[in-house]
Amino acid sequence: MRAISDSPIPLSAQQVAEMLAISREVVYRLCESGKLAHHRFGNGRGTIRIFQQDLDQFIASSRVHTSVRDLVEYDHLA
């Protein structure tokens, strides 16, 4: 059985929310803001679908790098 992450089938907002442990509403806001690439299918508002490669790119671009200096300053303040 193939994992959903290996599938070329796009993911729903609910599936992405579950994978990232965030709410579906946050996924919709990320899509609306243009931070998370997505596709809309259907009439009217349609339904949002997100391809794994777009989700992977979003995750990579969301990484926050913290310097050692920042950690030392934070530790000092705590």
PDB file of N, CA and C in Angstrom:
ATOM      1  N   MET A   1       0.838  -1.180   0.000  1.00  0.00           N
ATOM      2  CA  MET A   1       0.000   0.000   0.000  1.00  0.00           C
ATOM      3  C   MET A   1       0.883   1.243   0.000  1.00  0.00           C
ATOM      4  N   ARG A   2       0.574   2.189  -0.878  1.00  0.00           N
ATOM      5  CA  ARG A   2       1.337   3.426  -0.976  1.00  0.00           C
ATOM      6  C   ARG A   2       0.878   4.421   0.073  1.00  0.00           C
ATOM      7  N   ALA A   3       1.831   5.177   0.610  1.00  0.00           N
ATOM      8  CA  ALA A   3       1.488   6.244   1.546  1.00  0.00           C
ATOM      9  C   ALA A   3       0.876   7.392   0.767  1.00  0.00           C
ATOM     10  N   ILE A   4       0.004   8.144   1.413  1.00  0.00           N
ATOM     11  CA  ILE A   4      -0.633   9.257   0.718  1.00  0.00           C
ATOM     12  C   ILE A   4       0.397  10.288   0.269  1.00  0.00           C
ATOM     13  N   SER A   5       1.507  10.405   0.998  1.00  0.00           N
ATOM     14  CA  SER A   5       2.539  11.369   0.625  1.00  0.00           C
ATOM     15  C   SER A   5       3.229  10.987  -0.680  1.00  0.00           C
ATOM     16  N   ASP A   6       3.131   9.730  -1.091  1.00  0.00           N
ATOM     17  CA  ASP A   6       3.738   9.281  -2.338  1.00  0.00           C
ATOM     18  C   ASP A   6       2.764   9.398  -3.512  1.00  0.00           C
ATOM     19  N   SER A   7       1.544   9.769  -3.223  1.00  0.00           N
ATOM     20  CA  SER A   7       0.499   9.773  -4.234  1.00  0.00           C
ATOM     21  C   SER A   7       0.524  11.054  -5.054  1.00  0.00           C
ATOM     22  N   PRO A   8       0.314  10.927  -6.372  1.00  0.00           N
ATOM     23  CA  PRO A   8       0.198  12.130  -7.205  1.00  0.00           C
ATOM     24  C   PRO A   8      -1.176  12.772  -7.066  1.00  0.00           C
ATOM     25  N   ILE A   9      -2.068  12.141  -6.319  1.00  0.00           N
ATOM     26  CA  ILE A   9      -3.409  12.673  -6.113  1.00  0.00           C
ATOM     27  C   ILE A   9      -3.320  13.831  -5.120  1.00  0.00           C
ATOM     28  N   PRO A  10      -3.932  14.962  -5.448  1.00  0.00           N
ATOM     29  CA  PRO A  10      -3.850  16.111  -4.541  1.00  0.00           C
ATOM     30  C   PRO A  10      -4.575  15.856  -3.224  1.00  0.00           C
ATOM     31  N   LEU A  11      -4.142  16.568  -2.206  1.00  0.00           N
ATOM     32  CA  LEU A  11      -4.679  16.424  -0.858  1.00  0.00           C
ATOM     33  C   LEU A  11      -5.772  17.450  -0.608  1.00  0.00           C
ATOM     34  N   SER A  12      -6.714  17.103   0.231  1.00  0.00           N
ATOM     35  CA  SER A  12      -7.754  18.045   0.636  1.00  0.00           C
ATOM     36  C   SER A  12      -7.213  18.943   1.738  1.00  0.00           C
ATOM     37  N   ALA A  13      -7.912  20.028   2.014  1.00  0.00           N
ATOM     38  CA  ALA A  13      -7.520  20.925   3.106  1.00  0.00           C
ATOM     39  C   ALA A  13      -7.529  20.163   4.431  1.00  0.00           C
ATOM     40  N   GLN A  14      -8.492  19.277   4.610  1.00  0.00           N
ATOM     41  CA  GLN A  14      -8.570  18.485   5.841  1.00  0.00           C
ATOM     42  C   GLN A  14      -7.360  17.567   5.985  1.00  0.00           C
ATOM     43  N   GLN A  15      -6.955  16.924   4.907  1.00  0.00           N
ATOM     44  CA  GLN A  15      -5.782  16.037   4.970  1.00  0.00           C
ATOM     45  C   GLN A  15      -4.521  16.832   5.302  1.00  0.00           C
ATOM     46  N   VAL A  16      -4.364  17.993   4.693  1.00  0.00           N
ATOM     47  CA  VAL A  16      -3.191  18.834   4.979  1.00  0.00           C
ATOM     48  C   VAL A  16      -3.226  19.282   6.434  1.00  0.00           C
ATOM     49  N   ALA A  17      -4.396  19.680   6.912  1.00  0.00           N
ATOM     50  CA  ALA A  17      -4.532  20.104   8.305  1.00  0.00           C
ATOM     51  C   ALA A  17      -4.116  18.982   9.257  1.00  0.00           C
ATOM     52  N   GLU A  18      -4.550  17.780   8.980  1.00  0.00           N
ATOM     53  CA  GLU A  18      -4.197  16.641   9.828  1.00  0.00           C
ATOM     54  C   GLU A  18      -2.702  16.350   9.776  1.00  0.00           C
ATOM     55  N   MET A  19      -2.108  16.462   8.587  1.00  0.00           N
ATOM     56  CA  MET A  19      -0.678  16.190   8.440  1.00  0.00           C
ATOM     57  C   MET A  19       0.169  17.208   9.205  1.00  0.00           C
ATOM     58  N   LEU A  20      -0.286  18.475   9.237  1.00  0.00           N
ATOM     59  CA  LEU A  20       0.475  19.532   9.900  1.00  0.00           C
ATOM     60  C   LEU A  20       0.028  19.789  11.337  1.00  0.00           C
ATOM     61  N   ALA A  21      -1.008  19.074  11.776  1.00  0.00           N
ATOM     62  CA  ALA A  21      -1.573  19.246  13.120  1.00  0.00           C
ATOM     63  C   ALA A  21      -2.011  20.696  13.335  1.00  0.00           C
ATOM     64  N   ILE A  22      -2.723  21.224  12.343  1.00  0.00           N
ATOM     65  CA  ILE A  22      -3.306  22.563  12.431  1.00  0.00           C
ATOM     66  C   ILE A  22      -4.769  22.444  12.025  1.00  0.00           C
ATOM     67  N   SER A  23      -5.518  23.518  12.185  1.00  0.00           N
ATOM     68  CA  SER A  23      -6.928  23.465  11.803  1.00  0.00           C
ATOM     69  C   SER A  23      -7.094  23.629  10.296  1.00  0.00           C
ATOM     70  N   ARG A  24      -8.210  23.178   9.810  1.00  0.00           N
ATOM     71  CA  ARG A  24      -8.530  23.328   8.397  1.00  0.00           C
ATOM     72  C   ARG A  24      -8.641  24.803   8.028  1.00  0.00           C
ATOM     73  N   GLU A  25      -9.136  25.618   8.959  1.00  0.00           N
ATOM     74  CA  GLU A  25      -9.267  27.046   8.712  1.00  0.00           C
ATOM     75  C   GLU A  25      -7.904  27.694   8.484  1.00  0.00           C
ATOM     76  N   VAL A  26      -6.889  27.239   9.199  1.00  0.00           N
ATOM     77  CA  VAL A  26      -5.534  27.770   8.995  1.00  0.00           C
ATOM     78  C   VAL A  26      -5.044  27.402   7.597  1.00  0.00           C
ATOM     79  N   VAL A  27      -5.344  26.198   7.149  1.00  0.00           N
ATOM     80  CA  VAL A  27      -4.962  25.788   5.789  1.00  0.00           C
ATOM     81  C   VAL A  27      -5.626  26.708   4.781  1.00  0.00           C
ATOM     82  N   TYR A  28      -6.912  26.983   4.969  1.00  0.00           N
ATOM     83  CA  TYR A  28      -7.618  27.884   4.050  1.00  0.00           C
ATOM     84  C   TYR A  28      -6.989  29.277   4.053  1.00  0.00           C
ATOM     85  N   ARG A  29      -6.618  29.778   5.228  1.00  0.00           N
ATOM     86  CA  ARG A  29      -5.982  31.108   5.303  1.00  0.00           C
ATOM     87  C   ARG A  29      -4.622  31.111   4.613  1.00  0.00           C
ATOM     88  N   LEU A  30      -3.853  30.046   4.765  1.00  0.00           N
ATOM     89  CA  LEU A  30      -2.563  29.953   4.081  1.00  0.00           C
ATOM     90  C   LEU A  30      -2.756  29.970   2.560  1.00  0.00           C
ATOM     91  N   CYS A  31      -3.787  29.296   2.103  1.00  0.00           N
ATOM     92  CA  CYS A  31      -4.085  29.285   0.660  1.00  0.00           C
ATOM     93  C   CYS A  31      -4.538  30.668   0.201  1.00  0.00           C
ATOM     94  N   GLU A  32      -5.443  31.277   0.942  1.00  0.00           N
ATOM     95  CA  GLU A  32      -5.968  32.596   0.569  1.00  0.00           C
ATOM     96  C   GLU A  32      -4.867  33.651   0.528  1.00  0.00           C
ATOM     97  N   SER A  33      -3.895  33.539   1.432  1.00  0.00           N
ATOM     98  CA  SER A  33      -2.815  34.526   1.499  1.00  0.00           C
ATOM     99  C   SER A  33      -1.746  34.287   0.431  1.00  0.00           C
ATOM    100  N   GLY A  34      -1.824  33.145  -0.236  1.00  0.00           N
ATOM    101  CA  GLY A  34      -0.833  32.830  -1.268  1.00  0.00           C
ATOM    102  C   GLY A  34       0.412  32.149  -0.725  1.00  0.00           C
ATOM    103  N   LYS A  35       0.439  31.849   0.555  1.00  0.00           N
ATOM    104  CA  LYS A  35       1.609  31.195   1.153  1.00  0.00           C
ATOM    105  C   LYS A  35       1.679  29.706   0.821  1.00  0.00           C
ATOM    106  N   LEU A  36       0.517  29.107   0.586  1.00  0.00           N
ATOM    107  CA  LEU A  36       0.448  27.682   0.267  1.00  0.00           C
ATOM    108  C   LEU A  36      -0.187  27.525  -1.114  1.00  0.00           C
ATOM    109  N   ALA A  37       0.603  27.067  -2.070  1.00  0.00           N
ATOM    110  CA  ALA A  37       0.095  26.883  -3.431  1.00  0.00           C
ATOM    111  C   ALA A  37      -1.007  25.830  -3.423  1.00  0.00           C
ATOM    112  N   HIS A  38      -2.036  26.090  -4.202  1.00  0.00           N
ATOM    113  CA  HIS A  38      -3.172  25.179  -4.239  1.00  0.00           C
ATOM    114  C   HIS A  38      -3.895  25.322  -5.565  1.00  0.00           C
ATOM    115  N   HIS A  39      -4.854  24.441  -5.781  1.00  0.00           N
ATOM    116  CA  HIS A  39      -5.691  24.465  -6.974  1.00  0.00           C
ATOM    117  C   HIS A  39      -7.136  24.454  -6.529  1.00  0.00           C
ATOM    118  N   ARG A  40      -7.982  25.143  -7.288  1.00  0.00           N
ATOM    119  CA  ARG A  40      -9.419  25.112  -7.021  1.00  0.00           C
ATOM    120  C   ARG A  40     -10.099  24.371  -8.160  1.00  0.00           C
ATOM    121  N   PHE A  41     -10.944  23.445  -7.784  1.00  0.00           N
ATOM    122  CA  PHE A  41     -11.690  22.662  -8.759  1.00  0.00           C
ATOM    123  C   PHE A  41     -13.179  22.844  -8.492  1.00  0.00           C
ATOM    124  N   GLY A  42     -13.965  22.896  -9.552  1.00  0.00           N
ATOM    125  CA  GLY A  42     -15.410  22.986  -9.406  1.00  0.00           C
ATOM    126  C   GLY A  42     -15.940  24.376  -9.665  1.00  0.00           C
ATOM    127  N   ASN A  43     -17.239  24.525  -9.505  1.00  0.00           N
ATOM    128  CA  ASN A  43     -17.921  25.792  -9.737  1.00  0.00           C
ATOM    129  C   ASN A  43     -17.945  26.645  -8.476  1.00  0.00           C
ATOM    130  N   GLY A  44     -18.164  27.945  -8.648  1.00  0.00           N
ATOM    131  CA  GLY A  44     -18.226  28.842  -7.501  1.00  0.00           C
ATOM    132  C   GLY A  44     -16.898  28.864  -6.772  1.00  0.00           C
ATOM    133  N   ARG A  45     -16.947  28.708  -5.479  1.00  0.00           N
ATOM    134  CA  ARG A  45     -15.704  28.657  -4.691  1.00  0.00           C
ATOM    135  C   ARG A  45     -14.943  27.376  -4.956  1.00  0.00           C
ATOM    136  N   GLY A  46     -15.645  26.342  -5.381  1.00  0.00           N
ATOM    137  CA  GLY A  46     -14.986  25.075  -5.680  1.00  0.00           C
ATOM    138  C   GLY A  46     -14.410  24.425  -4.445  1.00  0.00           C
ATOM    139  N   THR A  47     -13.524  23.519  -4.680  1.00  0.00           N
ATOM    140  CA  THR A  47     -12.853  22.823  -3.585  1.00  0.00           C
ATOM    141  C   THR A  47     -11.350  22.973  -3.756  1.00  0.00           C
ATOM    142  N   ILE A  48     -10.651  23.130  -2.664  1.00  0.00           N
ATOM    143  CA  ILE A  48      -9.195  23.317  -2.685  1.00  0.00           C
ATOM    144  C   ILE A  48      -8.516  21.958  -2.658  1.00  0.00           C
ATOM    145  N   ARG A  49      -7.490  21.812  -3.478  1.00  0.00           N
ATOM    146  CA  ARG A  49      -6.640  20.629  -3.456  1.00  0.00           C
ATOM    147  C   ARG A  49      -5.195  21.085  -3.491  1.00  0.00           C
ATOM    148  N   ILE A  50      -4.360  20.379  -2.749  1.00  0.00           N
ATOM    149  CA  ILE A  50      -2.952  20.747  -2.593  1.00  0.00           C
ATOM    150  C   ILE A  50      -2.101  19.539  -2.951  1.00  0.00           C
ATOM    151  N   PHE A  51      -1.178  19.732  -3.885  1.00  0.00           N
ATOM    152  CA  PHE A  51      -0.287  18.647  -4.265  1.00  0.00           C
ATOM    153  C   PHE A  51       0.837  18.518  -3.240  1.00  0.00           C
ATOM    154  N   GLN A  52       1.291  17.296  -3.027  1.00  0.00           N
ATOM    155  CA  GLN A  52       2.328  17.020  -2.037  1.00  0.00           C
ATOM    156  C   GLN A  52       3.575  17.873  -2.276  1.00  0.00           C
ATOM    157  N   GLN A  53       3.967  18.043  -3.518  1.00  0.00           N
ATOM    158  CA  GLN A  53       5.173  18.834  -3.809  1.00  0.00           C
ATOM    159  C   GLN A  53       4.999  20.286  -3.365  1.00  0.00           C
ATOM    160  N   ASP A  54       3.782  20.835  -3.490  1.00  0.00           N
ATOM    161  CA  ASP A  54       3.528  22.193  -3.022  1.00  0.00           C
ATOM    162  C   ASP A  54       3.543  22.258  -1.502  1.00  0.00           C
ATOM    163  N   LEU A  55       3.008  21.236  -0.861  1.00  0.00           N
ATOM    164  CA  LEU A  55       3.041  21.178   0.601  1.00  0.00           C
ATOM    165  C   LEU A  55       4.486  21.065   1.086  1.00  0.00           C
ATOM    166  N   ASP A  56       5.280  20.223   0.441  1.00  0.00           N
ATOM    167  CA  ASP A  56       6.690  20.072   0.817  1.00  0.00           C
ATOM    168  C   ASP A  56       7.436  21.398   0.671  1.00  0.00           C
ATOM    169  N   GLN A  57       7.158  22.122  -0.403  1.00  0.00           N
ATOM    170  CA  GLN A  57       7.812  23.412  -0.631  1.00  0.00           C
ATOM    171  C   GLN A  57       7.397  24.421   0.447  1.00  0.00           C
ATOM    172  N   PHE A  58       6.117  24.431   0.799  1.00  0.00           N
ATOM    173  CA  PHE A  58       5.642  25.320   1.857  1.00  0.00           C
ATOM    174  C   PHE A  58       6.332  25.006   3.179  1.00  0.00           C
ATOM    175  N   ILE A  59       6.416  23.729   3.517  1.00  0.00           N
ATOM    176  CA  ILE A  59       7.061  23.326   4.772  1.00  0.00           C
ATOM    177  C   ILE A  59       8.513  23.774   4.787  1.00  0.00           C
ATOM    178  N   ALA A  60       9.224  23.564   3.694  1.00  0.00           N
ATOM    179  CA  ALA A  60      10.626  23.960   3.618  1.00  0.00           C
ATOM    180  C   ALA A  60      10.783  25.480   3.751  1.00  0.00           C
ATOM    181  N   SER A  61       9.880  26.227   3.139  1.00  0.00           N
ATOM    182  CA  SER A  61       9.990  27.684   3.184  1.00  0.00           C
ATOM    183  C   SER A  61       9.560  28.256   4.528  1.00  0.00           C
ATOM    184  N   SER A  62       8.872  27.464   5.346  1.00  0.00           N
ATOM    185  CA  SER A  62       8.386  27.934   6.646  1.00  0.00           C
ATOM    186  C   SER A  62       9.376  27.705   7.774  1.00  0.00           C
ATOM    187  N   ARG A  63      10.467  27.047   7.465  1.00  0.00           N
ATOM    188  CA  ARG A  63      11.444  26.734   8.500  1.00  0.00           C
ATOM    189  C   ARG A  63      12.071  28.012   9.040  1.00  0.00           C
ATOM    190  N   VAL A  64      12.156  28.095  10.343  1.00  0.00           N
ATOM    191  CA  VAL A  64      12.756  29.248  11.010  1.00  0.00           C
ATOM    192  C   VAL A  64      14.119  28.824  11.520  1.00  0.00           C
ATOM    193  N   HIS A  65      15.133  29.549  11.101  1.00  0.00           N
ATOM    194  CA  HIS A  65      16.493  29.259  11.535  1.00  0.00           C
ATOM    195  C   HIS A  65      16.820  30.148  12.724  1.00  0.00           C
ATOM    196  N   THR A  66      17.293  29.538  13.773  1.00  0.00           N
ATOM    197  CA  THR A  66      17.653  30.270  14.972  1.00  0.00           C
ATOM    198  C   THR A  66      19.158  30.164  15.168  1.00  0.00           C
ATOM    199  N   SER A  67      19.766  31.301  15.376  1.00  0.00           N
ATOM    200  CA  SER A  67      21.209  31.296  15.586  1.00  0.00           C
ATOM    201  C   SER A  67      21.525  30.930  17.029  1.00  0.00           C
ATOM    202  N   VAL A  68      22.733  30.518  17.263  1.00  0.00           N
ATOM    203  CA  VAL A  68      23.185  30.195  18.625  1.00  0.00           C
ATOM    204  C   VAL A  68      23.094  31.439  19.488  1.00  0.00           C
ATOM    205  N   ARG A  69      23.433  32.586  18.921  1.00  0.00           N
ATOM    206  CA  ARG A  69      23.375  33.843  19.668  1.00  0.00           C
ATOM    207  C   ARG A  69      21.948  34.113  20.137  1.00  0.00           C
ATOM    208  N   ASP A  70      20.958  33.884  19.270  1.00  0.00           N
ATOM    209  CA  ASP A  70      19.565  34.088  19.651  1.00  0.00           C
ATOM    210  C   ASP A  70      19.181  33.159  20.792  1.00  0.00           C
ATOM    211  N   LEU A  71      19.641  31.909  20.757  1.00  0.00           N
ATOM    212  CA  LEU A  71      19.341  30.964  21.810  1.00  0.00           C
ATOM    213  C   LEU A  71      19.952  31.397  23.138  1.00  0.00           C
ATOM    214  N   VAL A  72      21.182  31.902  23.103  1.00  0.00           N
ATOM    215  CA  VAL A  72      21.856  32.364  24.324  1.00  0.00           C
ATOM    216  C   VAL A  72      21.108  33.570  24.892  1.00  0.00           C
ATOM    217  N   GLU A  73      20.712  34.509  24.039  1.00  0.00           N
ATOM    218  CA  GLU A  73      19.972  35.676  24.510  1.00  0.00           C
ATOM    219  C   GLU A  73      18.631  35.271  25.081  1.00  0.00           C
ATOM    220  N   TYR A  74      17.932  34.327  24.449  1.00  0.00           N
ATOM    221  CA  TYR A  74      16.656  33.855  24.944  1.00  0.00           C
ATOM    222  C   TYR A  74      16.814  33.186  26.294  1.00  0.00           C
ATOM    223  N   ASP A  75      17.842  32.358  26.439  1.00  0.00           N
ATOM    224  CA  ASP A  75      18.116  31.652  27.691  1.00  0.00           C
ATOM    225  C   ASP A  75      18.380  32.662  28.804  1.00  0.00           C
ATOM    226  N   HIS A  76      19.078  33.729  28.474  1.00  0.00           N
ATOM    227  CA  HIS A  76      19.398  34.762  29.442  1.00  0.00           C
ATOM    228  C   HIS A  76      18.119  35.478  29.917  1.00  0.00           C
ATOM    229  N   LEU A  77      17.149  35.672  29.023  1.00  0.00           N
ATOM    230  CA  LEU A  77      15.917  36.352  29.355  1.00  0.00           C
ATOM    231  C   LEU A  77      14.943  35.469  30.123  1.00  0.00           C
ATOM    232  N   ALA A  78      15.054  34.178  29.936  1.00  0.00           N
ATOM    233  CA  ALA A  78      14.102  33.243  30.550  1.00  0.00           C
ATOM    234  C   ALA A  78      14.313  33.065  32.028  1.00  0.00           C
TER     235      ALA A  78
END
